[in-house]
Amino acid sequence: MLALRIAESGAAPALQDIPRPVPGPGQILVRNRACGLNFADLLMQKGTYQDTPKPPFTLGMEVAGEVVETGEGVENLSPGARIAVYSGQGGLAEYGVFEADRAVPLPDGLSYEQGAALPIAYGTTQLALDHRARLQPGETLLVTGAAGGVGLTAVEVGKLMGAKVIAQARGSEKLEVAARAGADHLIDADEDLRARVLELGGADVVYDAIGGDVFKEAFRATNPEGRLLPIGFAGGAVPQIPANHLLVKNLTVIGVYIGGYLKFRPDILRACFATVFGWAAEGRISPHISHSLPLDRAVEGMELLRARKSTGKVVITI
């Protein structure tokens, strides 16, 4: 089978023909149909992601397809079942073996492409805004990088949860994407973020995927008792947080890493995915996929992420 592999640390990804894997106890063999790309895939290529597998490995962190074979002890899934998986790796291949307890049933009304675009971005956002930040109806949510893979979901889910959403992104095209997702107010990345947010009454919750100076300005525009969610550092710089300012304004900075829940609270993650896929089945959320490319163009898809030329998700069809 074909798979997009990292042969050694720091090596460029390349398509290779490798043997089809066999499921072990508690595992399923999946015919992969679509795989969502994530910024973490770029970090894995450099070996800087916190959960980078030991090379050689196959890229692709979230995948949708159908079950081909089940391993010993798997009772809740049968061959032919349509599923999505938060796989962590192995999605950019024609077949993949994954832990059965990571699989989520794919509702009949959703395509494989939609299924592959849901787990990480929407899962992270639902976990962050609901379980971690306890976003309340009527609160103001500031989303930075609001047209990106996770940012756009935060706009959509924030509106679904009843918040007033301020979206920050670069350029009119990306801001228009955020507006279509439900943003109430738009701020261009070239504007003074702190000043504009304060003009709008300040932020109660900040969802930041950029880091660096953007986080610092959002921090300064957060209302007393506000909550800040550092989701990622796409801008390249990890912000340093002044503890004295946390004290004076009674602020809370809340870490969110969806992968960590696989290890210490998988029940919360299962509930999170059930909520997200339920919303999608009801039409309450709809993944925005700016690019859909075949497997032999997966590297091109990653370059779209690296150059920030995509909005929402880039999905690879297999």
Short mmCIF file of C-alpha atoms in Angstrom, two decimals:
data_model
loop_
_atom_site.label_atom_id
_atom_site.label_comp_id
_atom_site.label_asym_id
_atom_site.label_seq_id
_atom_site.Cartn_x
_atom_site.Cartn_y
_atom_site.Cartn_z
CA MET A 1 0.00 0.00 0.00
CA LEU A 2 1.05 3.63 -0.47
CA ALA A 3 1.84 5.72 2.60
CA LEU A 4 3.35 9.16 3.19
CA ARG A 5 6.28 8.38 5.46
CA ILE A 6 8.93 10.11 7.52
CA ALA A 7 11.93 7.79 7.13
CA GLU A 8 14.14 9.52 9.70
CA SER A 9 14.09 12.56 11.94
CA GLY A 10 14.15 15.77 9.92
CA ALA A 11 13.65 13.99 6.58
CA ALA A 12 11.12 15.26 4.06
CA PRO A 13 7.94 13.20 3.77
CA ALA A 14 7.82 10.81 0.83
CA LEU A 15 5.34 8.32 -0.60
CA GLN A 16 6.48 4.74 -0.07
CA ASP A 17 5.05 1.34 -0.90
CA ILE A 18 4.90 -0.60 2.37
CA PRO A 19 3.12 -3.80 3.52
CA ARG A 20 -0.50 -3.51 4.55
CA PRO A 21 -0.68 -3.69 8.38
CA VAL A 22 -2.53 -6.37 10.35
CA PRO A 23 -4.73 -5.47 13.35
CA GLY A 24 -3.76 -6.81 16.75
CA PRO A 25 -5.95 -7.26 19.83
CA GLY A 26 -8.25 -4.27 20.36
CA GLN A 27 -7.37 -2.82 16.95
CA ILE A 28 -9.11 -2.29 13.61
CA LEU A 29 -7.83 -2.24 10.04
CA VAL A 30 -9.34 0.74 8.20
CA ARG A 31 -9.52 1.49 4.49
CA ASN A 32 -8.63 5.17 4.73
CA ARG A 33 -10.76 7.43 2.54
CA ALA A 34 -9.85 10.93 3.73
CA CYS A 35 -7.31 12.46 6.11
CA GLY A 36 -7.32 15.94 7.61
CA LEU A 37 -4.03 17.85 7.71
CA ASN A 38 -2.92 19.74 10.81
CA PHE A 39 -0.17 22.15 11.78
CA ALA A 40 1.14 19.37 14.02
CA ASP A 41 1.98 17.36 10.88
CA LEU A 42 4.50 20.07 10.01
CA LEU A 43 5.99 19.93 13.50
CA MET A 44 6.27 16.15 13.31
CA GLN A 45 8.39 16.46 10.19
CA LYS A 46 10.90 18.48 12.22
CA GLY A 47 10.54 16.26 15.30
CA THR A 48 9.37 19.18 17.44
CA TYR A 49 5.79 18.05 18.15
CA GLN A 50 5.25 16.82 21.71
CA ASP A 51 3.94 13.45 20.49
CA THR A 52 6.18 12.86 17.48
CA PRO A 53 6.46 9.09 16.88
CA LYS A 54 9.86 7.49 16.52
CA PRO A 55 10.75 7.26 12.78
CA PRO A 56 9.95 5.65 10.49
CA PHE A 57 6.24 6.49 10.69
CA THR A 58 3.29 7.47 8.52
CA LEU A 59 1.90 10.99 8.83
CA GLY A 60 -1.80 11.80 9.24
CA MET A 61 -3.46 12.50 12.59
CA GLU A 62 -7.19 12.24 11.79
CA VAL A 63 -8.79 9.96 9.26
CA ALA A 64 -12.15 8.69 8.05
CA GLY A 65 -12.86 5.44 6.25
CA GLU A 66 -14.45 2.03 6.65
CA VAL A 67 -13.49 -0.89 8.83
CA VAL A 68 -11.99 -3.78 6.85
CA GLU A 69 -10.98 -6.17 9.63
CA THR A 70 -11.17 -6.28 13.41
CA GLY A 71 -8.65 -7.66 15.87
CA GLU A 72 -9.30 -9.94 18.80
CA GLY A 73 -11.59 -8.47 21.44
CA VAL A 74 -13.22 -5.82 19.22
CA GLU A 75 -16.96 -6.22 19.63
CA ASN A 76 -18.50 -2.82 18.91
CA LEU A 77 -17.29 -2.50 15.29
CA SER A 78 -17.75 -4.73 12.26
CA PRO A 79 -16.30 -4.76 8.73
CA GLY A 80 -18.01 -2.15 6.59
CA ALA A 81 -18.65 0.31 9.42
CA ARG A 82 -18.02 3.96 8.47
CA ILE A 83 -15.87 5.61 11.13
CA ALA A 84 -13.58 8.54 11.91
CA VAL A 85 -10.46 8.14 14.05
CA TYR A 86 -8.25 10.53 15.99
CA SER A 87 -5.29 8.42 14.98
CA GLY A 88 -2.25 10.52 15.93
CA GLN A 89 -0.42 8.99 12.95
CA GLY A 90 -1.07 6.63 10.05
CA GLY A 91 -3.85 8.52 8.27
CA LEU A 92 -1.97 9.38 5.07
CA ALA A 93 -1.98 5.85 3.72
CA GLU A 94 -4.33 3.59 1.85
CA TYR A 95 -4.87 1.49 4.97
CA GLY A 96 -4.21 2.02 8.66
CA VAL A 97 -4.38 0.05 11.89
CA PHE A 98 -5.81 2.01 14.82
CA GLU A 99 -7.04 1.39 18.35
CA ALA A 100 -10.74 0.52 18.17
CA ASP A 101 -11.61 2.69 21.16
CA ARG A 102 -10.48 5.77 19.24
CA ALA A 103 -13.06 5.25 16.50
CA VAL A 104 -16.22 7.35 16.26
CA PRO A 105 -19.20 6.25 14.11
CA LEU A 106 -19.53 8.48 11.05
CA PRO A 107 -23.17 9.59 10.68
CA ASP A 108 -24.78 8.62 7.37
CA GLY A 109 -25.25 12.21 6.25
CA LEU A 110 -21.56 13.08 6.52
CA SER A 111 -18.94 12.48 3.84
CA TYR A 112 -15.54 10.97 4.55
CA GLU A 113 -13.99 14.38 3.90
CA GLN A 114 -16.23 15.97 6.52
CA GLY A 115 -15.49 13.16 8.95
CA ALA A 116 -11.76 13.66 8.55
CA ALA A 117 -12.11 17.40 9.18
CA LEU A 118 -13.95 17.08 12.50
CA PRO A 119 -11.96 15.30 15.24
CA ILE A 120 -8.96 17.50 15.99
CA ALA A 121 -10.10 21.04 15.19
CA TYR A 122 -13.68 20.77 16.43
CA GLY A 123 -12.70 18.38 19.21
CA THR A 124 -10.06 20.80 20.49
CA THR A 125 -12.49 23.70 20.33
CA GLN A 126 -15.37 21.93 22.08
CA LEU A 127 -13.00 20.71 24.77
CA ALA A 128 -11.47 24.17 25.19
CA LEU A 129 -14.59 26.32 25.19
CA ASP A 130 -16.93 24.01 27.07
CA HIS A 131 -14.99 21.67 29.34
CA ARG A 132 -12.03 23.96 30.09
CA ALA A 133 -13.14 27.61 29.78
CA ARG A 134 -16.84 27.12 30.58
CA LEU A 135 -17.86 29.73 28.01
CA GLN A 136 -21.27 31.19 28.89
CA PRO A 137 -24.01 32.64 26.67
CA GLY A 138 -23.58 36.40 26.33
CA GLU A 139 -19.83 36.38 27.02
CA THR A 140 -17.38 37.83 24.52
CA LEU A 141 -15.04 35.38 22.84
CA LEU A 142 -11.92 36.63 21.03
CA VAL A 143 -10.55 34.22 18.42
CA THR A 144 -7.14 34.90 16.88
CA GLY A 145 -6.14 33.21 13.62
CA ALA A 146 -9.88 32.94 13.09
CA ALA A 147 -9.75 31.57 9.54
CA GLY A 148 -7.35 28.74 10.35
CA GLY A 149 -8.03 25.09 11.05
CA VAL A 150 -8.90 25.47 14.72
CA GLY A 151 -9.70 29.19 14.78
CA LEU A 152 -12.59 28.90 12.37
CA THR A 153 -14.15 26.15 14.47
CA ALA A 154 -13.90 28.40 17.52
CA VAL A 155 -15.91 31.09 15.73
CA GLU A 156 -18.56 28.57 14.76
CA VAL A 157 -18.75 26.77 18.11
CA GLY A 158 -18.58 30.04 20.06
CA LYS A 159 -21.67 31.30 18.24
CA LEU A 160 -23.37 27.94 18.79
CA MET A 161 -22.72 28.34 22.54
CA GLY A 162 -24.27 31.81 22.56
CA ALA A 163 -21.16 34.01 22.74
CA LYS A 164 -20.45 37.30 21.01
CA VAL A 165 -17.49 36.46 18.77
CA ILE A 166 -14.64 38.79 17.79
CA ALA A 167 -12.57 37.26 14.98
CA GLN A 168 -9.02 38.33 14.13
CA ALA A 169 -7.40 37.20 10.86
CA ARG A 170 -5.15 38.55 8.12
CA GLY A 171 -6.79 40.09 5.06
CA SER A 172 -10.32 40.63 3.80
CA GLU A 173 -10.64 37.15 2.27
CA LYS A 174 -9.93 35.36 5.56
CA LEU A 175 -12.08 37.78 7.52
CA GLU A 176 -14.96 37.07 5.15
CA VAL A 177 -14.59 33.36 5.87
CA ALA A 178 -14.80 34.12 9.61
CA ALA A 179 -17.84 36.31 9.04
CA ARG A 180 -19.63 33.49 7.20
CA ALA A 181 -18.89 31.23 10.19
CA GLY A 182 -20.80 33.66 12.41
CA ALA A 183 -18.29 36.22 13.72
CA ASP A 184 -19.97 39.36 15.07
CA HIS A 185 -16.91 41.63 14.78
CA LEU A 186 -13.86 41.42 12.52
CA ILE A 187 -10.32 42.68 13.18
CA ASP A 188 -7.58 42.59 10.57
CA ALA A 189 -4.18 41.36 11.76
CA ASP A 190 -2.69 44.73 10.76
CA GLU A 191 -4.95 46.60 13.19
CA ASP A 192 -4.21 47.34 16.86
CA LEU A 193 -5.73 44.22 18.40
CA ARG A 194 -5.79 45.46 22.00
CA ALA A 195 -7.36 48.81 21.13
CA ARG A 196 -10.03 47.31 18.89
CA VAL A 197 -11.02 44.61 21.39
CA LEU A 198 -11.23 47.15 24.22
CA GLU A 199 -13.45 49.35 22.02
CA LEU A 200 -15.79 46.36 21.78
CA GLY A 201 -15.89 45.91 25.57
CA GLY A 202 -12.95 43.56 26.09
CA ALA A 203 -12.78 39.76 25.91
CA ASP A 204 -14.09 37.33 28.52
CA VAL A 205 -12.49 34.31 26.83
CA VAL A 206 -9.51 34.34 24.45
CA TYR A 207 -8.92 31.45 22.05
CA ASP A 208 -5.42 31.95 20.66
CA ALA A 209 -3.69 29.72 18.12
CA ILE A 210 -1.00 32.25 17.15
CA GLY A 211 1.04 33.03 20.27
CA GLY A 212 3.81 35.63 20.34
CA ASP A 213 2.81 39.28 20.24
CA VAL A 214 -0.76 38.40 19.27
CA PHE A 215 -1.24 36.58 22.58
CA LYS A 216 0.32 39.48 24.47
CA GLU A 217 -2.09 41.99 22.94
CA ALA A 218 -5.07 39.70 23.52
CA PHE A 219 -3.93 39.23 27.11
CA ARG A 220 -3.98 43.00 27.62
CA ALA A 221 -7.52 43.19 26.22
CA THR A 222 -8.97 40.52 28.51
CA ASN A 223 -11.57 41.53 31.07
CA PRO A 224 -11.17 40.85 34.82
CA GLU A 225 -11.86 37.16 35.57
CA GLY A 226 -11.25 36.38 31.91
CA ARG A 227 -9.93 33.04 30.70
CA LEU A 228 -7.17 32.66 28.12
CA LEU A 229 -6.71 29.49 26.08
CA PRO A 230 -3.29 29.11 24.41
CA ILE A 231 -4.22 26.59 21.70
CA GLY A 232 -1.04 26.75 19.63
CA PHE A 233 1.85 28.87 18.48
CA ALA A 234 1.48 29.15 14.71
CA GLY A 235 3.31 32.49 14.86
CA GLY A 236 6.39 30.64 16.07
CA ALA A 237 6.89 32.31 19.47
CA VAL A 238 5.70 30.89 22.80
CA PRO A 239 4.50 33.84 24.92
CA GLN A 240 5.74 34.39 28.45
CA ILE A 241 2.88 35.21 30.80
CA PRO A 242 3.35 37.90 33.48
CA ALA A 243 2.03 36.33 36.69
CA ASN A 244 1.61 39.72 38.35
CA HIS A 245 -0.92 40.73 35.69
CA LEU A 246 -2.81 37.48 36.26
CA LEU A 247 -3.01 38.42 39.91
CA VAL A 248 -4.14 42.01 39.46
CA LYS A 249 -6.87 41.21 36.91
CA ASN A 250 -7.86 37.83 38.37
CA LEU A 251 -7.16 36.12 35.03
CA THR A 252 -6.86 32.42 34.33
CA VAL A 253 -4.64 30.87 31.64
CA ILE A 254 -5.89 27.40 30.73
CA GLY A 255 -3.78 24.86 28.86
CA VAL A 256 -5.55 22.73 26.28
CA TYR A 257 -3.98 19.71 24.58
CA ILE A 258 -6.50 17.29 23.20
CA GLY A 259 -4.00 14.44 22.90
CA GLY A 260 -3.36 14.46 26.64
CA TYR A 261 -6.91 13.30 27.32
CA LEU A 262 -6.22 10.03 25.53
CA LYS A 263 -3.93 9.16 28.43
CA PHE A 264 -5.63 10.48 31.56
CA ARG A 265 -9.35 11.08 30.77
CA PRO A 266 -10.36 9.24 27.57
CA ASP A 267 -13.98 9.36 28.77
CA ILE A 268 -14.00 13.14 28.40
CA LEU A 269 -12.57 12.85 24.90
CA ARG A 270 -15.23 10.31 23.90
CA ALA A 271 -17.95 12.63 25.19
CA CYS A 272 -16.35 15.52 23.31
CA PHE A 273 -16.35 13.62 20.01
CA ALA A 274 -19.91 12.43 20.56
CA THR A 275 -20.98 16.07 20.95
CA VAL A 276 -19.06 17.25 17.88
CA PHE A 277 -20.29 14.48 15.56
CA GLY A 278 -23.80 14.93 16.93
CA TRP A 279 -23.70 18.63 16.07
CA ALA A 280 -22.45 17.80 12.58
CA ALA A 281 -25.18 15.18 12.03
CA GLU A 282 -27.79 17.79 13.04
CA GLY A 283 -26.31 20.39 10.67
CA ARG A 284 -25.37 22.73 13.53
CA ILE A 285 -21.72 22.80 12.45
CA SER A 286 -20.24 22.28 8.99
CA PRO A 287 -16.49 21.89 8.37
CA HIS A 288 -15.04 24.46 6.00
CA ILE A 289 -12.65 22.63 3.65
CA SER A 290 -10.71 25.07 1.47
CA HIS A 291 -8.66 22.41 -0.35
CA SER A 292 -9.24 18.73 -1.09
CA LEU A 293 -6.27 16.99 -2.71
CA PRO A 294 -5.34 13.40 -3.59
CA LEU A 295 -2.70 11.45 -1.64
CA ASP A 296 0.04 12.11 -4.19
CA ARG A 297 -0.40 15.85 -3.54
CA ALA A 298 -0.34 15.62 0.27
CA VAL A 299 3.00 17.43 0.50
CA GLU A 300 1.47 20.27 -1.53
CA GLY A 301 -1.37 20.37 0.98
CA MET A 302 1.10 20.71 3.85
CA GLU A 303 2.79 23.58 2.07
CA LEU A 304 -0.58 25.35 1.94
CA LEU A 305 -0.66 25.12 5.74
CA ARG A 306 2.94 26.25 6.08
CA ALA A 307 2.38 29.26 3.84
CA ARG A 308 -1.00 30.04 5.47
CA LYS A 309 -2.73 29.90 2.09
CA SER A 310 -5.61 27.73 3.31
CA THR A 311 -8.69 28.49 5.36
CA GLY A 312 -10.40 25.97 7.58
CA LYS A 313 -9.15 22.49 6.72
CA VAL A 314 -7.01 20.93 4.02
CA VAL A 315 -8.19 17.35 3.45
CA ILE A 316 -6.40 14.60 1.55
CA THR A 317 -8.61 12.08 -0.26
CA ILE A 318 -7.32 8.54 -0.57
#
